[in-house]
PDB file of C-alpha atoms in Angstrom:
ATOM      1  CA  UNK A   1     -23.485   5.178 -14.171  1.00  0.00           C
ATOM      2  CA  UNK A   2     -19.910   5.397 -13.720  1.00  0.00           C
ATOM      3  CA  UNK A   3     -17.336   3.946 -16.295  1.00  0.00           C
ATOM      4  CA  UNK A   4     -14.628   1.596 -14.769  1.00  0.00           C
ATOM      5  CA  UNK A   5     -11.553  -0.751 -15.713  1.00  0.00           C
ATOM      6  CA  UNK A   6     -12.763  -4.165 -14.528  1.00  0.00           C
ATOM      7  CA  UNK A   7     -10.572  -7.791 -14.596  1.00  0.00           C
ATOM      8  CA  UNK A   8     -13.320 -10.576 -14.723  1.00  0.00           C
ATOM      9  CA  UNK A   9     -11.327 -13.643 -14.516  1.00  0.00           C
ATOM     10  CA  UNK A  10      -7.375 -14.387 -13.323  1.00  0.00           C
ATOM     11  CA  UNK A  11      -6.210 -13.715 -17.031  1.00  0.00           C
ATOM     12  CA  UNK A  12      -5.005 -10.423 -15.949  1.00  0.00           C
ATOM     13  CA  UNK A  13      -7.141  -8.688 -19.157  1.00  0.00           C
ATOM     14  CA  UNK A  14      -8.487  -5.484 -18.313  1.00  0.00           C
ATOM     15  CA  UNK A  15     -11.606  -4.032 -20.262  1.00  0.00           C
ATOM     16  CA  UNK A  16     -14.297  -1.092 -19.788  1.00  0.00           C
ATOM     17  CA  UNK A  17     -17.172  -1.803 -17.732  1.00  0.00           C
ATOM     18  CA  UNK A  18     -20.371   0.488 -16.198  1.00  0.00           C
ATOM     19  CA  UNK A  19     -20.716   0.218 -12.457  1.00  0.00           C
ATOM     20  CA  UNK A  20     -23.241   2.715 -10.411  1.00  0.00           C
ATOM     21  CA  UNK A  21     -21.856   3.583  -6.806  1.00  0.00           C
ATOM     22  CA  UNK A  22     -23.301   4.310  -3.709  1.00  0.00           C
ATOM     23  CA  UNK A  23     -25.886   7.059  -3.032  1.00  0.00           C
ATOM     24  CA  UNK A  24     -23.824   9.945  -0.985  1.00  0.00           C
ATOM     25  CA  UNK A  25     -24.795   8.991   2.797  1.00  0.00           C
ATOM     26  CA  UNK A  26     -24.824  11.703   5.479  1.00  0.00           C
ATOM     27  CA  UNK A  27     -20.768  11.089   6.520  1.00  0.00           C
ATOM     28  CA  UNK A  28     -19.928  10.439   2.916  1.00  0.00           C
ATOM     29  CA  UNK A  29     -17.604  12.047   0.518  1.00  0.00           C
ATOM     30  CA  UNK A  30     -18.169  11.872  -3.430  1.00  0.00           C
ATOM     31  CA  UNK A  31     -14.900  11.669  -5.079  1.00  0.00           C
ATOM     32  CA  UNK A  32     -13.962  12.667  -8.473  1.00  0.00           C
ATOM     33  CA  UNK A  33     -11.198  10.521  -9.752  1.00  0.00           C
ATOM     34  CA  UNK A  34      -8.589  12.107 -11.045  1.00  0.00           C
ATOM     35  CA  UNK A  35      -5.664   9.853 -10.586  1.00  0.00           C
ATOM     36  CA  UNK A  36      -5.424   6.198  -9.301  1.00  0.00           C
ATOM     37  CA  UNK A  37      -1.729   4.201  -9.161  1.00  0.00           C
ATOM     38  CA  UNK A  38      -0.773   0.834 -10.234  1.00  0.00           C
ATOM     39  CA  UNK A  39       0.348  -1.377  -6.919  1.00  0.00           C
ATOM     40  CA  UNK A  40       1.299  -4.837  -7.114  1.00  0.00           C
ATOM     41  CA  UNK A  41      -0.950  -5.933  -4.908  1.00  0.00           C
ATOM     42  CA  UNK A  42      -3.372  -4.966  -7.575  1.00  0.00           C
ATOM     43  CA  UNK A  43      -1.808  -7.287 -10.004  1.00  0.00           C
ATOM     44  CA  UNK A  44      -1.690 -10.294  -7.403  1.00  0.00           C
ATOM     45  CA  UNK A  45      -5.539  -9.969  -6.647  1.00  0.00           C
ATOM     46  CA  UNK A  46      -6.341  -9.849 -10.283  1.00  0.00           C
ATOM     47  CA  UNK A  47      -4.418 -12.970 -11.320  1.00  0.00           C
ATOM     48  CA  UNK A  48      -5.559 -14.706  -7.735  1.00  0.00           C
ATOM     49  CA  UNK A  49      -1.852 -15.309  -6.392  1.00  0.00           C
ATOM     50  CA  UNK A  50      -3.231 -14.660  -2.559  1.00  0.00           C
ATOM     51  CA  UNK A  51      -5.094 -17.051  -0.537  1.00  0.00           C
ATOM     52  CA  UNK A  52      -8.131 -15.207  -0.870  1.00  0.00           C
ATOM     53  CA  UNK A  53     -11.244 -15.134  -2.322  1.00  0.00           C
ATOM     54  CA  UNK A  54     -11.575 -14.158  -5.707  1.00  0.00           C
ATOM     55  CA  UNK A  55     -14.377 -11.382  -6.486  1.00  0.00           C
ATOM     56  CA  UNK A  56     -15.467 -10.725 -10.496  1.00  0.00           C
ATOM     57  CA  UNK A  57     -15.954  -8.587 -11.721  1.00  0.00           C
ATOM     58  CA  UNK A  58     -12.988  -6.610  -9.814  1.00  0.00           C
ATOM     59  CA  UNK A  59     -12.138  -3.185  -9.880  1.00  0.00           C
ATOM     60  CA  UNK A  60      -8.505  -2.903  -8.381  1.00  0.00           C
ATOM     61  CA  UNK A  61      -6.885   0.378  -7.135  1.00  0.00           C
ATOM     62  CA  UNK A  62      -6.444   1.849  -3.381  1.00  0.00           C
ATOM     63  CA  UNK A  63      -4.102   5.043  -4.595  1.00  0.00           C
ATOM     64  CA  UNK A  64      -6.870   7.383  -5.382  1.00  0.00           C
ATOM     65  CA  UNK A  65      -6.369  11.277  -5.926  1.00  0.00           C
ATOM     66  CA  UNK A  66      -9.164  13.643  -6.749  1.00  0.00           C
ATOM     67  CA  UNK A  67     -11.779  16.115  -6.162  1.00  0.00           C
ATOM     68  CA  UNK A  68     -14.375  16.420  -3.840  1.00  0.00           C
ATOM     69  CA  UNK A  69     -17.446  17.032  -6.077  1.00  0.00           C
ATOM     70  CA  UNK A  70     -19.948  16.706  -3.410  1.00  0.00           C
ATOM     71  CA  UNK A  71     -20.397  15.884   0.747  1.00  0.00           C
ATOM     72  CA  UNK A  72     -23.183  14.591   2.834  1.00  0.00           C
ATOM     73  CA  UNK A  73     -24.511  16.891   5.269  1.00  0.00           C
ATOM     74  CA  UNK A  74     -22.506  15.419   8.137  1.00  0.00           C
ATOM     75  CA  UNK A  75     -19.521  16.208   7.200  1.00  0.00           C
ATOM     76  CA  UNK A  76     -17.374  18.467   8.053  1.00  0.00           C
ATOM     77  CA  UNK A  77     -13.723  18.154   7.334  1.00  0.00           C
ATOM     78  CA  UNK A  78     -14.034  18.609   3.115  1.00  0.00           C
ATOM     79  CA  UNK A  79     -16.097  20.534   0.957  1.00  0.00           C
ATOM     80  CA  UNK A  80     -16.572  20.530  -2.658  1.00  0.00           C
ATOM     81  CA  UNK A  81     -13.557  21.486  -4.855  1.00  0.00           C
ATOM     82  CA  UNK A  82     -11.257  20.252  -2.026  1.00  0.00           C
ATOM     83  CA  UNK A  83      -7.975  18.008  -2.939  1.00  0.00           C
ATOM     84  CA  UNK A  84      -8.150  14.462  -1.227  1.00  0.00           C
ATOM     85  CA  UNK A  85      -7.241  11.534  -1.425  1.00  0.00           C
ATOM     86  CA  UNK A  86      -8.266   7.468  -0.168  1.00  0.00           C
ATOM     87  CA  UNK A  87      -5.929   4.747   0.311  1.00  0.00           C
ATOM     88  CA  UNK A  88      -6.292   1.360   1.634  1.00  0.00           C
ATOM     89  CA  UNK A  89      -9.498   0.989   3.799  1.00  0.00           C
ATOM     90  CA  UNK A  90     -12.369   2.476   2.752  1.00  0.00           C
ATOM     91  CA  UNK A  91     -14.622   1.492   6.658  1.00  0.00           C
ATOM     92  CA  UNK A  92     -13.899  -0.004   9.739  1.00  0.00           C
ATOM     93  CA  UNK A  93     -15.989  -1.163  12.618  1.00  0.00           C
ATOM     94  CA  UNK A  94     -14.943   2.332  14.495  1.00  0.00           C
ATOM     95  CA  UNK A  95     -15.884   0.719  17.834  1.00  0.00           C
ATOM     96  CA  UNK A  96     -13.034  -1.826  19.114  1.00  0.00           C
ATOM     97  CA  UNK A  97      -9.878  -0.342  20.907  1.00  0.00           C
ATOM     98  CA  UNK A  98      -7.533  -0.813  17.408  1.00  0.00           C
ATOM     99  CA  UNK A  99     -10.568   2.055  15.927  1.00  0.00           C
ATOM    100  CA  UNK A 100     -10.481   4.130  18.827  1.00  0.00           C
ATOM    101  CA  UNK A 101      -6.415   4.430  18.524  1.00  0.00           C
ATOM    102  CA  UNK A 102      -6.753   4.869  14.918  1.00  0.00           C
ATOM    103  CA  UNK A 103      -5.133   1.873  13.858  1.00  0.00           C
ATOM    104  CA  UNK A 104      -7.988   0.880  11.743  1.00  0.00           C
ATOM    105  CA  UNK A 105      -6.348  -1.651   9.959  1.00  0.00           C
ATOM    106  CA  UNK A 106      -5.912  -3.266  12.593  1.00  0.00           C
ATOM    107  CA  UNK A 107      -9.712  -3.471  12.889  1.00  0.00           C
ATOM    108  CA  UNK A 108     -10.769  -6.535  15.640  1.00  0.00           C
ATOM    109  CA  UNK A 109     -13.944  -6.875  13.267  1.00  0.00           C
ATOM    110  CA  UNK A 110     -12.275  -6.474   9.827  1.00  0.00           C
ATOM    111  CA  UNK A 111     -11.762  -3.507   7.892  1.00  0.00           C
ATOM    112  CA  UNK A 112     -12.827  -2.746   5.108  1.00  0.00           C
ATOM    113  CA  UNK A 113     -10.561  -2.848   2.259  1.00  0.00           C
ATOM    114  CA  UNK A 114     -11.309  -0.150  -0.932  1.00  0.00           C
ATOM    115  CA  UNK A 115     -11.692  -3.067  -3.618  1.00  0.00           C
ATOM    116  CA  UNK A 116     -12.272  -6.823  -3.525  1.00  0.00           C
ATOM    117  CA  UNK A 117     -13.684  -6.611   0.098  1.00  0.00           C
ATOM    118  CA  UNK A 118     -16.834  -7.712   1.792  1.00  0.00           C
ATOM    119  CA  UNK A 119     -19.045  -5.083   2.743  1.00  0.00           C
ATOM    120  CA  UNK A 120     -22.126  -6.659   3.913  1.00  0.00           C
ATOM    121  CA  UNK A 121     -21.586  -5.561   7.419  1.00  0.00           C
ATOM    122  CA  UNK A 122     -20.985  -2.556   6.779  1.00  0.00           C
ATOM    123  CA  UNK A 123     -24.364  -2.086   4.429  1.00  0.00           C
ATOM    124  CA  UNK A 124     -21.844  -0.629   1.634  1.00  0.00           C
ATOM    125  CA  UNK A 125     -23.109  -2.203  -1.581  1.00  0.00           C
ATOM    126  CA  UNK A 126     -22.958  -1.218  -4.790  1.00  0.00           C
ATOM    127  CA  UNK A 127     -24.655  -1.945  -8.546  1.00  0.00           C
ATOM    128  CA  UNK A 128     -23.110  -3.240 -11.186  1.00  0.00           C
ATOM    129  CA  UNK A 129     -24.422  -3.036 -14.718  1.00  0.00           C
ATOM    130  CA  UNK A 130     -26.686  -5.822 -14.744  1.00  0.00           C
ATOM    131  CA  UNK A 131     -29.000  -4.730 -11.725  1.00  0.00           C
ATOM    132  CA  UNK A 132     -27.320  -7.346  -8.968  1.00  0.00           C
ATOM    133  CA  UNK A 133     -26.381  -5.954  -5.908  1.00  0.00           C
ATOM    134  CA  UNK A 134     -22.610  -6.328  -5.627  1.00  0.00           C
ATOM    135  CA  UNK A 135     -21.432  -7.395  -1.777  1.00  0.00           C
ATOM    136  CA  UNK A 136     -17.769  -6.356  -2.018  1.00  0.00           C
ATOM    137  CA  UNK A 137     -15.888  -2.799  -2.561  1.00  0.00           C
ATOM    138  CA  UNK A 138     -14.843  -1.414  -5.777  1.00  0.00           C
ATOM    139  CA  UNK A 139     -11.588   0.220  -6.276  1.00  0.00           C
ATOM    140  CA  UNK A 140      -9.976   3.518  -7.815  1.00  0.00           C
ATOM    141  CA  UNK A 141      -9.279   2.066 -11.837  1.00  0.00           C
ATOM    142  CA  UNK A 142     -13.103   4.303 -12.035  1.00  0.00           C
ATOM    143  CA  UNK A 143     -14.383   7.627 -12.453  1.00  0.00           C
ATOM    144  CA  UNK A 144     -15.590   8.339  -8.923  1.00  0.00           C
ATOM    145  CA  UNK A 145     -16.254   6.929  -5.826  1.00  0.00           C
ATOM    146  CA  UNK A 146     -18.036   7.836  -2.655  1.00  0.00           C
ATOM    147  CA  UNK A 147     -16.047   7.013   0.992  1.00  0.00           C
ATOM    148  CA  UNK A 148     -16.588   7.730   4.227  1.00  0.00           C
ATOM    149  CA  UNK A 149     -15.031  10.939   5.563  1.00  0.00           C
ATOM    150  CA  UNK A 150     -13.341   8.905   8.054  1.00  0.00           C
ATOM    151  CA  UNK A 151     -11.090   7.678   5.122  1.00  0.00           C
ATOM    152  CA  UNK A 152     -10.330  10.609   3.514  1.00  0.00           C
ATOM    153  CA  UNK A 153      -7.276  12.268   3.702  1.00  0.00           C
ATOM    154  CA  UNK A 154      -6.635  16.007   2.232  1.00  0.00           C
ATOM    155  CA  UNK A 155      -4.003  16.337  -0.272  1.00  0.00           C
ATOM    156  CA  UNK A 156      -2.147  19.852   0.052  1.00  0.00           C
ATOM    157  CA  UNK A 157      -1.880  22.320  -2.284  1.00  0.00           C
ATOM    158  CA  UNK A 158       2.104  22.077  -2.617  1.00  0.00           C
ATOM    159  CA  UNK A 159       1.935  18.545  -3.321  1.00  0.00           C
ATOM    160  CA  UNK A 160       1.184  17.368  -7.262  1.00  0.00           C
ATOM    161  CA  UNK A 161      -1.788  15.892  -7.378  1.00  0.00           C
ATOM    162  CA  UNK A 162      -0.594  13.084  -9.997  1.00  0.00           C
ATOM    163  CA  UNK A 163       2.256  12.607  -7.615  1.00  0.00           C
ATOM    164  CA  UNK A 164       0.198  11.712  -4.485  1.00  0.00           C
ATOM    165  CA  UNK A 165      -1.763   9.259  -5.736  1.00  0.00           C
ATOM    166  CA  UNK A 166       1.363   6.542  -4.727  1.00  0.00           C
ATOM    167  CA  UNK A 167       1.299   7.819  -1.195  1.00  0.00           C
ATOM    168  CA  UNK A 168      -1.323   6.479  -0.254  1.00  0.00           C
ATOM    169  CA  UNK A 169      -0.022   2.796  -0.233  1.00  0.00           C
ATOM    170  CA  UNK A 170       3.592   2.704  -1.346  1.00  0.00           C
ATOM    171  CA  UNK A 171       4.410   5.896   0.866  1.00  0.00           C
ATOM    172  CA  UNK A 172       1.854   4.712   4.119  1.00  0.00           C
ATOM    173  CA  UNK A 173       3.124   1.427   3.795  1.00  0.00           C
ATOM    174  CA  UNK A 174       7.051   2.051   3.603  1.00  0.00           C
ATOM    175  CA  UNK A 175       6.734   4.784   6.167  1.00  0.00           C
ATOM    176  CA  UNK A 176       4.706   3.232   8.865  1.00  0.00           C
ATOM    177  CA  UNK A 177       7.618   0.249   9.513  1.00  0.00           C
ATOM    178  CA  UNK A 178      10.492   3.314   8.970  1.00  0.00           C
ATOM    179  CA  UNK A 179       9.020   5.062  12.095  1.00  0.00           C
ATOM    180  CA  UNK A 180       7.238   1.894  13.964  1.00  0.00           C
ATOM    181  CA  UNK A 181      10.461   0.059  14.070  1.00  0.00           C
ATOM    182  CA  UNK A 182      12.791   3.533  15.191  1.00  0.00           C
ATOM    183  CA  UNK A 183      14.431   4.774  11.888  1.00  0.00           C
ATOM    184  CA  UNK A 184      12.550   8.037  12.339  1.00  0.00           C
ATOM    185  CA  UNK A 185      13.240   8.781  16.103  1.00  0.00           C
ATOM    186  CA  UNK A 186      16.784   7.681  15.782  1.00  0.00           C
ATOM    187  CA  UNK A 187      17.701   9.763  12.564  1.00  0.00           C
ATOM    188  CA  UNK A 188      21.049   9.998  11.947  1.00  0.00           C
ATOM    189  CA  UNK A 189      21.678   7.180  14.727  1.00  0.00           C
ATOM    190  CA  UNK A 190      19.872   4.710  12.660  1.00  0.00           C
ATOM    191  CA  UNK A 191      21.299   3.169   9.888  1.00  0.00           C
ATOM    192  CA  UNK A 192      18.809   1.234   7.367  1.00  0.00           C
ATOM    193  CA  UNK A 193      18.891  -0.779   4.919  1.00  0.00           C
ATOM    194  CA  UNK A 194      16.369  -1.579   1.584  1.00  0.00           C
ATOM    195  CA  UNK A 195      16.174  -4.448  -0.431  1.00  0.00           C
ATOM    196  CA  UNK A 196      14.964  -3.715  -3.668  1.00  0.00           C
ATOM    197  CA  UNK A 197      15.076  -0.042  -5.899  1.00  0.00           C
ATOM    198  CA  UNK A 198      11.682  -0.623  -7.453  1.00  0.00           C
ATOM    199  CA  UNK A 199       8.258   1.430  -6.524  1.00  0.00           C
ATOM    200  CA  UNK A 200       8.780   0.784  -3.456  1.00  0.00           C
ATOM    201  CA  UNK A 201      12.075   0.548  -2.714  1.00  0.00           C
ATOM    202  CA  UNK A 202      12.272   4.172  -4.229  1.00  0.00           C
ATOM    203  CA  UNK A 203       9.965   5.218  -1.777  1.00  0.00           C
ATOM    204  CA  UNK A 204      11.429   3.568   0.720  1.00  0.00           C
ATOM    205  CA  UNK A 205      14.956   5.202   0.204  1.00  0.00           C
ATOM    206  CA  UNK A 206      13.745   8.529   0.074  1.00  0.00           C
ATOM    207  CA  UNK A 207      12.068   8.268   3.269  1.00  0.00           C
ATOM    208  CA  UNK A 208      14.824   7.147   5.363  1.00  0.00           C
ATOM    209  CA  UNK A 209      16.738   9.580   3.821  1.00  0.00           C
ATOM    210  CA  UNK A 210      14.571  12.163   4.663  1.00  0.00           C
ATOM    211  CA  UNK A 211      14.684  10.780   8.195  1.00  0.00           C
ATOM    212  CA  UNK A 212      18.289  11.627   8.022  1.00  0.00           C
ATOM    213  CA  UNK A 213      19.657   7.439   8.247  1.00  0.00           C
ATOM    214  CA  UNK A 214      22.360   6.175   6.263  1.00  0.00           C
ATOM    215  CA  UNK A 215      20.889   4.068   3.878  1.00  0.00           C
ATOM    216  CA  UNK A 216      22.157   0.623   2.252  1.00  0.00           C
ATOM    217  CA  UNK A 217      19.978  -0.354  -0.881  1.00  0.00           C
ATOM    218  CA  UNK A 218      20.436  -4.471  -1.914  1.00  0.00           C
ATOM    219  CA  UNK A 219      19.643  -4.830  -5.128  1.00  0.00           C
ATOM    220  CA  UNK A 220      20.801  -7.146  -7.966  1.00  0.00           C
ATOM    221  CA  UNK A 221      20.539  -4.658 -10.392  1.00  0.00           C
ATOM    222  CA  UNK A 222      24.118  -2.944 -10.975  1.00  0.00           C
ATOM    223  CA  UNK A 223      22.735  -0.751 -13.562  1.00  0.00           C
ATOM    224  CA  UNK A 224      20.660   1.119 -10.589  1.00  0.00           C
ATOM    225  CA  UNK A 225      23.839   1.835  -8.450  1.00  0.00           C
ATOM    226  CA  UNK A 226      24.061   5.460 -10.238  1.00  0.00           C
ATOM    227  CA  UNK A 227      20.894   6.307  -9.691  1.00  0.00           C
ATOM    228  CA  UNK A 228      20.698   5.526  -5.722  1.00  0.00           C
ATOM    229  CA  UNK A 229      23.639   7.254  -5.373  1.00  0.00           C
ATOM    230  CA  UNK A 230      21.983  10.467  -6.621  1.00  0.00           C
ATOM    231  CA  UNK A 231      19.844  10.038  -4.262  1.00  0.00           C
ATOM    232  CA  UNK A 232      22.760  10.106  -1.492  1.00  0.00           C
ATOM    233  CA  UNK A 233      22.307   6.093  -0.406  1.00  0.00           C
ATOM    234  CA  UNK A 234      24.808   3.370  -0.872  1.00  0.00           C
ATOM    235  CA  UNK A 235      24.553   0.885  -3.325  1.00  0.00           C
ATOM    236  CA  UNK A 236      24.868  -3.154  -2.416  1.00  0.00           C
ATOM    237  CA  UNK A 237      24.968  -5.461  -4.626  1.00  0.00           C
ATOM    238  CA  UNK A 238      23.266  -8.132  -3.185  1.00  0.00           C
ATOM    239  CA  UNK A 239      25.006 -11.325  -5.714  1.00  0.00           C
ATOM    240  CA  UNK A 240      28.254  -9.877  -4.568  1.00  0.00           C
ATOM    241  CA  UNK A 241      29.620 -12.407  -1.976  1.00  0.00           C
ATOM    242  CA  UNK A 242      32.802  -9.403  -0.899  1.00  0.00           C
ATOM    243  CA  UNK A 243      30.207  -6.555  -0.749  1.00  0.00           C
ATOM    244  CA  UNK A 244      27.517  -8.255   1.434  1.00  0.00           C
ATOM    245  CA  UNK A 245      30.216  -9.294   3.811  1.00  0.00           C
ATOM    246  CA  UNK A 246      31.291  -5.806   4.018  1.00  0.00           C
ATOM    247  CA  UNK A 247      27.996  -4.581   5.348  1.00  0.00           C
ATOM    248  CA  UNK A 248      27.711  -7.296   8.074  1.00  0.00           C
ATOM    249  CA  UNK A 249      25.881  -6.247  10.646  1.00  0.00           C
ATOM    250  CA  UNK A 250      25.694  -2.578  10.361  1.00  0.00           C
ATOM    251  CA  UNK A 251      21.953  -2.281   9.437  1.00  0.00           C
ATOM    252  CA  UNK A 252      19.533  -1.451  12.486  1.00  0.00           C
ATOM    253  CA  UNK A 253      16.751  -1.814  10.488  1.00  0.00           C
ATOM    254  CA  UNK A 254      16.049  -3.443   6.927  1.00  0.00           C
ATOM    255  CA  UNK A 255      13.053  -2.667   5.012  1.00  0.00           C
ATOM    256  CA  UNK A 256      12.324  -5.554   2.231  1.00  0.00           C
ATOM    257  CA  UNK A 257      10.596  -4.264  -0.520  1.00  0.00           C
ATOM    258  CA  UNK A 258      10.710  -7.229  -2.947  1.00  0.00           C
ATOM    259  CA  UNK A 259       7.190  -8.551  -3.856  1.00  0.00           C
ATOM    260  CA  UNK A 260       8.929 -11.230  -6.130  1.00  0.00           C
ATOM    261  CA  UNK A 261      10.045 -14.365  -4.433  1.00  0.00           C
ATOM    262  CA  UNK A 262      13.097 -14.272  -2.956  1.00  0.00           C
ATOM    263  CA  UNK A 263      14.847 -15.865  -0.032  1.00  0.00           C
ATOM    264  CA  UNK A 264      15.123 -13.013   2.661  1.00  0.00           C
ATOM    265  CA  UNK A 265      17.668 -15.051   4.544  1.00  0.00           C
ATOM    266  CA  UNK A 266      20.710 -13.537   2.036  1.00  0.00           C
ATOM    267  CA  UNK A 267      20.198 -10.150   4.036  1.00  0.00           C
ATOM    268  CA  UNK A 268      20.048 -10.820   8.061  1.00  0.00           C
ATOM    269  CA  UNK A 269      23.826 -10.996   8.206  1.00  0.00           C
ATOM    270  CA  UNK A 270      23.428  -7.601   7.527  1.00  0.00           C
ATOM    271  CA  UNK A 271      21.361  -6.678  10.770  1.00  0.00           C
ATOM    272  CA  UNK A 272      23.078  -5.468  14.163  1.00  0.00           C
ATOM    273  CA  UNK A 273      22.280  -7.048  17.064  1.00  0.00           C
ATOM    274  CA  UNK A 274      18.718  -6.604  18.522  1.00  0.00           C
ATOM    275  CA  UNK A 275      17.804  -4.650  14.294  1.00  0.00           C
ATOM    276  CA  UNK A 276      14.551  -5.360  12.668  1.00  0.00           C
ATOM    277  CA  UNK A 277      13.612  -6.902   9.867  1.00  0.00           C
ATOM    278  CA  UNK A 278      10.213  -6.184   7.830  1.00  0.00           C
ATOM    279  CA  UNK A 279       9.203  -7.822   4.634  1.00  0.00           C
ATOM    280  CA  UNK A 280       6.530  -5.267   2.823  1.00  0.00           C
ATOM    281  CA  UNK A 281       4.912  -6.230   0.271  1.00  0.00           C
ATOM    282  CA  UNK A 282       3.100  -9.499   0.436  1.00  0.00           C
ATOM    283  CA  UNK A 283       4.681 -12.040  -2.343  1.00  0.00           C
ATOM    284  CA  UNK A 284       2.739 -14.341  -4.726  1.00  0.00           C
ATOM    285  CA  UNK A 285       4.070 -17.374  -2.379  1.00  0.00           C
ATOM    286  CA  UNK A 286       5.452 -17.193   1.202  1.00  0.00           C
ATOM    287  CA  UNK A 287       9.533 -15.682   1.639  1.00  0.00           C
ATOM    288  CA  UNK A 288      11.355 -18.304   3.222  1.00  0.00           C
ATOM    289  CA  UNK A 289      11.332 -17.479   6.939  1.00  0.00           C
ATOM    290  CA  UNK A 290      14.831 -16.891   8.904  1.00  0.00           C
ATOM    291  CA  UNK A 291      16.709 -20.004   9.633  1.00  0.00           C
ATOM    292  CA  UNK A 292      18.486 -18.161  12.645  1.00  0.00           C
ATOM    293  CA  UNK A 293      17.469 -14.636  14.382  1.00  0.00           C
ATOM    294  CA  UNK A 294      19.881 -14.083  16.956  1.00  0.00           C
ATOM    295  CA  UNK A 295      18.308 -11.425  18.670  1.00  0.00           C
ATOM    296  CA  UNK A 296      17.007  -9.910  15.730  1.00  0.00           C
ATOM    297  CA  UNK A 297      13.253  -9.428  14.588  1.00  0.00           C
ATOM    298  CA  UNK A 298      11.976 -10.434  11.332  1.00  0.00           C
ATOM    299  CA  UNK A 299       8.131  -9.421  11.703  1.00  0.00           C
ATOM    300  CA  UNK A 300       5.362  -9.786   8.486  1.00  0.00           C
ATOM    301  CA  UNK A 301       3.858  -7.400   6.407  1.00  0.00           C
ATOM    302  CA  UNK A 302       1.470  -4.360   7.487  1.00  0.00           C
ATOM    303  CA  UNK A 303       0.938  -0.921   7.051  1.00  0.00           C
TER     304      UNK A 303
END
């Protein structure tokens, strides 16, 4: 049996639970837990704020660091005592062109998300403590898990392993629209812009830095001006009428990181012509779409 955190209802009250997970198949990869982060998507499914179904008991987490402790006989890209890690999606169909370009979340059939997610088409149950055969995915907030090797990734050696955990959703997920939507390619052309200094947002800043953009953080938090300034962005002040107008249109690309509910709208004056807009995490309720786009984009959330 392995010991897990479970939620059971929408109270958001966590509590110990047994769960016993897969046998390891031939292509599968037996995880020892070591680490799992907090995202707020975890907190959203537990208290039911998405339009989804709601799956007790639940076992949230999709930032999972560890050790491989054992490997099926098919695989052959880990080995025991290896450093890895397993984000989002735990399966996919692997057959439809999004699969074969390895965009599996954009699975035509559905992936397979690594808590809360049907897996009776993918034959991926799992036993709970009182003998019933559970049809949906449990998540990292365990001991171990077992994954297909597909959806492993190997964590190196110079990286801490407590540290990685968060890449694997708020660091995927921040720097997939950074280099979809240019910021990346363009480097120091590119100038970028992030609402919001939290998890996220940190992440988010860091990256674009990295990809050597000027970056604007919005935030209406003056006390975190000092520390995004260490980090070599520029500080906005988004309830400042005089410093939002300053920043009209000089953002190519603005990366929203907010997952509270806001109205995005405040920020597009702050795109250039033909600039991008991505909202990132998904909110409790809908962001108010753009009244006006003028040749700018303001996609939805992915990773």
């Amino acid at each position: 049996m392995v010991l897990a955190v479970v939620a059971k209802d929408t109270s958001g009250v966590l509590e110990r639970f047994e769960i016993e997970r897969r046998a390891v198949g031939d292509s599968d990869v037996d995880i020892d837990i070591k680490y799992c982060g907090i995202c707020h998507s975890d907190l959203h499914q537990i208290r039911g704020e998405w339009a989804m179904p709601l799956l007790y008991p639940m076992v949230p987490g999709h930032e999972i660091a560890g050790i491989v402790r054992s490997v099926g006989p098919k695989v052959t890209k880990f080995k025991v005592g290896d450093r890895v890690g397993v984000g989002c999606i735990v399966d996919s169909c692997r057959s439809c062109d999004s699969c074969a370009k390895g965009l599996e979340q954009f699975c035509a059939n559905g992936m397979l998300g690594t808590y809360n997610s049907k897996t009776t088409k993918y034959g991926q149950k799992t036993k709970v403590l009182e003998g019933h055969d559970s049809e949906y995915t449990f998540g990292g907030y365990s001991q171990s898990v077992v994954v297909t090797e597909e959806c492993v990734v190997r964590i190196p050696d110079s990286i801490d392993l407590a540290a990685s955990a968060p890449l694997l959703c708020a660091g995927i997920t921040t720097y997939s629209p950074l280099a979809h939507f240019g910021a990346k390619a363009k480097g120091s052309a590119c100038t970028t812009g992030v609402i919001g200094f939290g998890g996220l947002g940190h992440m988010a800043v860091k990256l674009a830095l990295a990809m050597g953009n000027t970056v604007y953080v919005f935030s209406t938090s003056v006390g975190k001006k000092a520390a995004v300034e260490e980090l070599g962005a520029k500080f906005v002040c988004s309830a400042d009428k005089d410093q939002m107008a300053a920043v009209t249109g000089k953002c190519n690309f603005i990366l929203d990181t907010v997952s509270g509910n806001h109205d995005a709208n405040l920020y597009l004056s702050a795109l250039a012509v033909d600039g991008a807009s991505w909202q990132d995490p998904s909110p409790s309720r809908a962001v108010p779409s753009a009244r006006r786009v003028l040749r700018r984009s303001v996609p939805g959330h992915c990773y």
